[in-house]
């Protein structure tokens, strides 16, 4: 078992410097000011920023101490005929062995998803992405399943519950239950995972800096509603000896990561809010800040350590070799819809449309701004626009609808209002723009800048009613500016980036997911609040009062389904 | 116009330092709710003051010099009346500086529907994707888009000052204003700076109907400390950073007041 204290004690020496600096600052300030003022301390009185040292992000030791307390079931005795079950089913169990071929397709409601290993077939036996990470029998693959776009759908989890009587390692109590203390065998203890596809993400409060020290947050947080009981729990909760906040989030696709991790490495500050950029502890270069709902992990390597210690309840940090194999695998695996529901390839022999299909994803350019007509986010669909008689040729009619949907996504303006970290970056609020304003990265429709924004998926007043999720009341301190759109008191289901930065204006800001393989991995949004593609579109229609016609909605849905 | 303008400036400077009467006659410095006037393409941003409508700017994108404010907040407008034809019904204030005031103002909600007579043919970017590059940036892939990297500074090194500007009553650095910090850090590293002196200032604005409106007390300190901390957080040795601030508001002249809200970073070899 790793000793959390040892992980924590990485380097505390620099803290002494912090104290010295603050002293000097105060001294100089007092000497210079004509009339020295009291009060109004600096709102950002933090010497260090969130991030990682070595391979360990600041919050991980505290999380790991929690993960080590959660019960580990030893029940993972394989269900009879596991191998057969797996063959029929599309589920990869950690440690089952076998090959993940260079190309494999999986059926879904809208057609077939393609998974491509650009480096060729993967022998999963002994491969650290596919082997159990620690005591609870989970591997990375347990929650990042090829069939489900390298994520996992709520429906697949329901099947898995039935097939294994709830004994699959994916249901491990540490985060596959609403709270570790609940009775393991009961479905109700896992309702958030089974009904909404949500894993528990448990983070220390106050947030940690890169060295594991406490950051001074700009707000106080109270638990208003706690249906799962985890935030008020004596061992796992916010008032426990290791104060922890639990939020519930979807696993995000562990694929197409060359896009997600692309960064020029130069920027010292985040273009959105002027805060210090997250740094790769190995190279000192700034990172993309574009993965995990809160971008708390600077690199795939530090992310893998976090996943092994926390999701996997591993007793030790994976070896350097294992980490390299995991990251190498992630950087060469591509996931995207490949066939339509009539069985045909979505792209033609020349690869048209050039942003669709798994091969085009493998071959696409990274770090390209797509909110322009030169390299549109998903390039061009004009050849699909011929609208035939739908009765005679439903496939061509579907393609025409996709092409119209691409236009709705790309060019149909509406008023984007009150979205922190997009209206605030120079566009004004409201700004008359399109989906592609926020979703501007070529090939993935993420944000090319650090990805977090408050779209309203987790914050009142826009978040969908979710009595099954916790609700927090955030009160911003008087010495910082209020949140520009929500003021000083904010109710949220998931404070998002603010759980890492401690900043009032980050409350509810969530890193956007890539748009790929959507057909394989419902429900959507970080908190699983959109059950299907239609509910995504309906959310936007309500949030921004867009007033889409039924035709526009269907076109958008069809468009999203082919990505 | 040019000459009288100048005289007005001089006169005003004298006045400001003496009695701080009011902003010069060509200046409109006021606080009001901003108003969105929609057009067929991108919206105009307007503000009303004493029964007159003023045009502030149009929506473009992040490459613009001028950024639109927010509904739901009042704006501090500091602008000069120009003799350009009205746009979207408003007298053109040019140049103008618009600050979003931090506290929420739920009463500021006005959006006016488009009208045939209000058009903005000069808009460099419509409400959708750009034609190629950003509105005010060269198209990607062109030679102009990739200017040669500035030459590394050569000894003997000079002390250089980098200035972080602020919106009225805003205490913190933003994405855009962090560029001054990036430049300061780059320069400090290039010349292996011996010391960095951060000085925070508090501004005030000479209002059109007087008197001056001061920024919040203590803001100079918050500005300076945040800049000092940011420099430390990105790796400048804390022992080389000196942070100080001036809490008395900078003198106001009604014209250049927006430039006085600042933090300076003096990088010394």
XYZ file of N, CA and C in Angstrom, chain A residues 17 21-22 24-26 28-30 32-49 266-277 369-374 410-411 413 415 423-434 436-437 479-488 503, chain B residues 36 38-43 45 59-62 66-73 102-104 111 114 125-134 140 171-176 178-179 181-182 185-186 189 199 202 217-218 221-222 225-226 228-234 238-239 241-248:
444
model
N 9.306 29.554 1.623
C 9.458 30.698 0.729
C 8.187 31.520 0.665
N 7.760 35.518 1.338
C 7.309 36.464 0.319
C 6.167 37.315 0.850
N 5.218 36.654 1.475
C 4.065 37.407 1.966
C 4.526 38.474 2.942
N 7.406 39.997 2.968
C 8.064 41.072 2.218
C 7.024 41.952 1.547
N 6.026 41.319 0.966
C 4.987 42.066 0.269
C 4.335 43.053 1.218
N 3.943 42.550 2.362
C 3.250 43.411 3.307
C 4.154 44.559 3.725
N 6.734 45.989 2.128
C 6.907 46.994 1.081
C 5.620 47.789 0.913
N 4.510 47.079 0.903
C 3.229 47.745 0.713
C 3.002 48.811 1.765
N 3.251 48.477 2.971
C 3.000 49.428 4.047
C 3.909 50.630 3.904
N 5.074 51.905 1.181
C 4.785 52.746 0.035
C 3.439 53.450 0.126
N 2.463 52.810 0.658
C 1.119 53.365 0.594
C 1.035 54.630 1.431
N 0.411 55.637 0.844
C 0.268 56.895 1.560
C -0.556 56.658 2.825
N -1.701 56.025 2.638
C -2.507 55.669 3.798
C -2.703 54.173 3.761
N -1.944 53.450 4.547
C -2.081 52.006 4.517
C -3.493 51.575 4.864
N -4.020 50.614 4.114
C -5.391 50.151 4.348
C -5.348 48.785 5.017
N -6.353 48.532 5.786
C -6.482 47.187 6.325
C -7.558 46.474 5.511
N -7.758 45.205 5.766
C -8.763 44.448 5.007
C -8.287 44.245 3.590
N -9.235 43.942 2.733
C -8.965 43.701 1.318
C -7.665 42.953 1.078
N -7.537 41.747 1.654
C -6.352 40.972 1.317
C -6.446 40.499 -0.123
N -5.340 40.065 -0.656
C -5.358 39.588 -2.034
C -6.333 38.421 -2.173
N -7.175 38.447 -3.200
C -8.128 37.357 -3.362
C -7.441 36.047 -3.752
N -6.263 36.136 -4.292
C -5.621 34.910 -4.775
C -4.371 34.638 -3.945
N -4.534 34.627 -2.622
C -3.360 34.509 -1.766
C -2.832 33.081 -1.762
N -2.423 32.622 -2.911
C -1.877 31.279 -3.017
C -0.529 31.341 -3.691
N 0.435 30.794 -3.009
C 1.790 30.792 -3.543
C 1.926 29.784 -4.681
N 1.156 28.692 -4.590
C 1.288 27.612 -5.567
C -0.052 27.392 -6.267
N 0.010 26.748 -7.401
C -1.205 26.480 -8.166
C -1.485 24.971 -8.168
N 3.670 26.593 -24.822
C 4.362 27.860 -24.566
C 3.658 28.758 -23.555
N 2.318 28.716 -23.558
C 1.577 29.735 -22.804
C 1.808 29.564 -21.308
N 2.204 30.643 -20.667
C 2.361 30.600 -19.213
C 1.016 30.782 -18.526
N 0.100 31.460 -19.228
C -1.191 31.789 -18.625
C -2.329 31.267 -19.500
N -3.456 31.036 -18.864
C -4.609 30.504 -19.562
C -5.304 31.646 -20.292
N -5.512 31.468 -21.590
C -6.070 32.541 -22.410
C -7.460 32.962 -21.978
N -8.136 32.125 -21.209
C -9.502 32.420 -20.791
C -9.581 33.309 -19.572
N -8.707 33.067 -18.599
C -8.864 33.788 -17.337
C -7.566 34.325 -16.763
N -6.456 34.163 -17.482
C -5.211 34.758 -17.016
C -4.554 34.031 -15.854
N -5.087 32.900 -15.470
C -4.470 32.142 -14.380
C -3.305 31.316 -14.937
N -2.365 30.906 -14.073
C -1.230 30.139 -14.582
C -1.678 28.849 -15.260
N -1.070 28.548 -16.382
C -1.407 27.325 -17.107
C -0.920 26.119 -16.316
N -7.837 25.340 -35.181
C -9.089 26.050 -34.909
C -10.059 25.772 -36.050
N -11.271 25.337 -35.695
C -12.220 24.937 -36.735
C -13.407 25.859 -36.888
N -13.445 26.977 -36.132
C -14.607 27.862 -36.235
C -14.402 28.838 -37.392
N -14.145 28.288 -38.570
C -13.929 29.100 -39.768
C -14.227 28.230 -40.984
N -14.403 28.897 -42.131
C -14.793 28.156 -43.333
C -13.600 27.529 -44.054
N -12.387 27.723 -43.550
C -11.234 27.094 -44.179
C -11.082 25.648 -43.706
N -22.943 24.463 -37.317
C -21.828 25.331 -37.668
C -22.251 26.785 -37.888
N -23.417 26.990 -38.475
C -23.732 28.353 -38.923
C -25.036 28.932 -38.367
N -27.056 30.861 -36.010
C -26.764 31.660 -34.820
C -27.881 31.628 -33.792
N -28.445 33.359 -29.408
C -27.815 34.243 -28.413
C -27.205 33.403 -27.302
N -18.540 33.856 -22.835
C -19.004 35.237 -22.964
C -17.974 36.199 -22.373
N -17.187 35.707 -21.428
C -16.249 36.580 -20.722
C -14.897 36.711 -21.407
N -14.689 36.017 -22.530
C -13.347 36.072 -23.125
C -13.235 37.138 -24.222
N -14.215 38.034 -24.287
C -14.108 39.112 -25.262
C -15.281 39.163 -26.223
N -16.211 38.235 -26.082
C -17.345 38.213 -27.003
C -18.514 39.032 -26.495
N -18.518 39.332 -25.181
C -19.661 40.026 -24.595
C -20.772 39.044 -24.292
N -21.725 39.505 -23.474
C -22.867 38.656 -23.134
C -24.138 39.471 -23.267
N -25.064 39.089 -24.148
C -25.007 37.896 -24.993
C -24.117 38.116 -26.216
N -23.781 37.002 -26.853
C -23.094 37.075 -28.133
C -23.890 36.236 -29.117
N -24.035 36.771 -30.324
C -24.853 36.077 -31.330
C -23.929 35.179 -32.124
N -23.932 33.922 -31.804
C -22.950 33.004 -32.380
C -23.581 31.633 -32.558
N -22.737 30.623 -32.766
C -23.241 29.279 -33.089
C -22.660 28.236 -32.122
N -20.520 26.162 -32.836
C -19.094 26.026 -33.100
C -18.259 27.118 -32.430
N -18.908 28.129 -31.858
C -18.153 29.137 -31.112
C -17.495 28.492 -29.902
N -14.322 39.463 -0.504
C -13.132 40.145 -1.035
C -12.778 39.714 -2.461
N -13.644 38.938 -3.112
C -13.418 38.640 -4.531
C -14.619 39.139 -5.321
N -14.413 39.448 -6.605
C -15.564 39.888 -7.395
C -16.595 38.766 -7.458
N -17.892 39.115 -7.511
C -18.901 38.065 -7.629
C -18.774 37.350 -8.972
N -19.331 36.159 -9.060
C -19.417 35.477 -10.351
C -20.207 36.389 -11.289
N -19.688 36.677 -12.485
C -20.330 37.705 -13.314
C -21.770 37.397 -13.725
N -22.144 36.129 -13.705
C -23.516 35.821 -14.132
C -24.374 35.229 -13.026
N -23.732 34.752 -11.966
C -24.498 34.062 -10.928
C -24.407 34.749 -9.572
N -23.577 35.757 -9.470
C -23.506 36.505 -8.217
C -22.670 35.806 -7.162
N -23.023 36.030 -5.906
C -22.187 35.510 -4.818
C -22.686 34.202 -4.236
N -11.727 28.799 -7.331
C -12.152 30.124 -7.784
C -13.675 30.213 -7.926
N -28.327 46.075 -26.242
C -28.004 45.338 -27.464
C -28.986 45.751 -28.549
N -29.889 44.545 -32.113
C -29.616 43.492 -33.094
C -29.618 44.083 -34.511
N -28.888 43.441 -35.405
C -28.955 43.776 -36.831
C -29.054 42.462 -37.589
N -29.090 42.569 -38.909
C -29.144 41.345 -39.712
C -27.942 40.460 -39.473
N -26.817 41.090 -39.174
C -25.620 40.286 -38.904
C -25.312 40.344 -37.410
N -24.234 41.016 -37.037
C -23.856 41.035 -35.625
C -24.500 42.220 -34.898
N -24.704 42.103 -33.583
C -25.350 43.190 -32.852
C -24.440 44.393 -32.633
N -23.681 47.468 -29.883
C -23.811 47.742 -28.449
C -23.947 49.255 -28.261
N -20.184 43.504 -32.041
C -19.603 42.195 -31.722
C -18.671 41.780 -32.860
N -17.441 41.378 -32.521
C -16.570 40.770 -33.546
C -16.026 39.460 -32.973
N -14.762 39.460 -32.583
C -14.249 38.266 -31.891
C -13.073 38.655 -31.013
N -12.399 37.632 -30.457
C -11.403 37.929 -29.434
C -10.185 38.674 -29.963
N -11.627 46.208 -29.144
C -12.783 46.579 -28.316
C -13.633 45.354 -28.016
N -13.895 45.115 -26.738
C -14.719 43.988 -26.322
C -16.075 44.481 -25.832
N -17.172 43.838 -26.247
C -18.494 44.247 -25.766
C -18.668 43.946 -24.279
N -19.556 44.709 -23.608
C -19.824 44.460 -22.179
C -20.856 43.343 -21.997
N -21.429 43.262 -20.812
C -22.409 42.215 -20.492
C -23.737 42.852 -20.129
N -24.822 42.315 -20.635
C -26.106 42.608 -20.016
C -26.053 42.004 -18.606
N -26.934 42.501 -17.748
C -26.890 42.020 -16.368
C -25.857 42.747 -15.521
N -25.164 43.684 -16.155
C -24.199 44.528 -15.443
C -24.296 45.936 -16.001
N -18.312 45.164 -11.795
C -18.374 43.788 -11.261
C -19.710 43.384 -10.646
N -20.376 44.297 -9.931
C -21.604 43.858 -9.248
C -22.710 43.619 -10.269
N -23.614 42.698 -9.968
C -24.709 42.378 -10.882
C -25.748 43.496 -10.893
N -32.644 44.287 -25.030
C -32.222 43.843 -26.360
C -33.259 44.334 -27.356
N -33.807 43.706 -34.598
C -33.155 44.338 -35.754
C -34.131 45.246 -36.488
N -16.613 40.357 -39.191
C -16.985 38.966 -38.959
C -18.461 38.901 -38.616
N -19.150 37.968 -39.243
C -20.566 37.799 -38.977
C -20.796 37.004 -37.711
N -22.053 36.575 -37.495
C -22.366 35.851 -36.265
C -21.970 34.378 -36.294
N -21.351 33.927 -37.349
C -20.955 32.520 -37.430
C -19.442 32.388 -37.521
N -18.999 31.299 -38.139
C -17.561 31.064 -38.290
C -16.892 32.182 -39.085
N -15.602 32.356 -38.900
C -14.882 33.386 -39.648
C -14.603 32.872 -41.057
N -14.174 33.793 -41.915
C -13.868 33.387 -43.291
C -12.554 32.617 -43.347
N -11.716 32.839 -42.374
C -10.421 32.156 -42.350
C -9.781 32.435 -41.015
N -9.068 33.542 -40.947
C -8.477 33.949 -39.667
C -9.501 34.655 -38.823
N -9.111 35.112 -37.666
C -9.984 35.894 -36.802
C -10.204 37.264 -37.439
N -4.860 32.380 -41.378
C -3.841 31.380 -41.059
C -3.181 30.877 -42.329
N -10.320 44.027 -10.137
C -9.042 43.867 -9.434
C -8.099 42.857 -10.058
N -8.598 42.029 -10.991
C -7.791 40.875 -11.388
C -7.372 40.893 -12.856
N -6.292 40.158 -13.110
C -5.785 39.948 -14.461
C -6.802 39.109 -15.228
N -6.889 39.294 -16.535
C -7.772 38.482 -17.372
C -6.924 37.723 -18.391
N -7.588 36.884 -19.185
C -6.871 36.160 -20.229
C -6.080 37.120 -21.107
N -6.754 38.194 -21.542
C -6.077 39.106 -22.447
C -4.957 39.883 -21.752
N -3.226 39.062 -19.288
C -2.091 38.238 -18.847
C -0.962 38.241 -19.870
N -1.250 38.759 -21.076
C -0.184 38.833 -22.077
C 0.967 39.713 -21.592
N 1.974 39.954 -18.590
C 2.759 39.128 -17.667
C 3.632 38.149 -18.431
N 3.043 37.556 -19.471
C 3.814 36.598 -20.282
C 5.050 37.307 -20.854
N 7.614 38.015 -18.087
C 8.345 36.817 -17.654
C 9.343 36.397 -18.733
N 8.912 36.459 -19.990
C 9.811 36.084 -21.081
C 11.050 36.978 -21.079
N 13.330 36.293 -18.065
C 14.141 35.083 -18.235
C 15.275 35.336 -19.216
N 4.137 47.445 -9.204
C 3.482 48.583 -8.554
C 2.019 48.635 -8.999
N -4.495 52.656 -8.395
C -5.949 52.773 -8.340
C -6.334 53.996 -9.149
N -11.511 51.385 -2.788
C -10.302 51.478 -1.968
C -9.666 50.091 -1.836
N -8.368 50.053 -1.806
C -7.680 48.767 -1.622
C -7.400 48.042 -2.924
N -3.726 47.516 -4.042
C -3.038 46.448 -3.311
C -3.395 45.077 -3.885
N -4.682 44.878 -4.119
C -5.113 43.580 -4.648
C -4.463 43.347 -6.011
N -0.649 42.661 -5.561
C -0.377 41.358 -4.942
C -0.698 40.223 -5.902
N -1.789 40.362 -6.643
C -2.110 39.267 -7.555
C -1.026 39.126 -8.629
N 2.095 39.995 -8.400
C 3.274 39.427 -7.746
C 3.136 37.928 -7.576
N 1.955 37.508 -7.152
C 1.740 36.071 -6.945
C 1.786 35.302 -8.262
N 1.166 35.870 -9.290
C 1.169 35.185 -10.585
C 2.597 35.011 -11.096
N 3.407 36.047 -10.934
C 4.804 35.932 -11.385
C 5.508 34.817 -10.629
N 5.259 34.750 -9.322
C 5.853 33.683 -8.516
C 5.333 32.321 -8.935
N 4.051 32.267 -9.207
C 3.445 30.972 -9.549
C 3.979 30.412 -10.864
N 4.409 31.285 -11.768
C 4.943 30.748 -13.023
C 6.459 30.647 -12.996
N 10.550 34.161 -5.937
C 9.836 35.129 -5.098
C 10.760 36.163 -4.475
N 11.992 35.763 -4.171
C 12.894 36.712 -3.501
C 13.265 37.875 -4.423
N 11.087 39.408 -6.416
C 9.896 40.207 -6.721
C 9.617 41.176 -5.569
N 9.508 42.446 -5.898
C 9.100 43.429 -4.888
C 7.723 43.934 -5.269
N 6.817 43.897 -4.322
C 5.442 44.288 -4.613
C 5.070 45.510 -3.790
N 4.537 46.517 -4.453
C 4.106 47.722 -3.739
C 2.870 48.282 -4.424
N 2.203 49.207 -3.786
C 1.008 49.781 -4.384
C 0.782 51.174 -3.863
N -0.008 51.922 -4.607
C -0.315 53.307 -4.255
C -1.815 53.388 -4.115
N -2.271 53.608 -2.917
C -3.716 53.531 -2.726
C -4.445 54.827 -3.078
N -3.738 55.960 -3.035
C -4.405 57.210 -3.410
C -4.718 57.159 -4.898
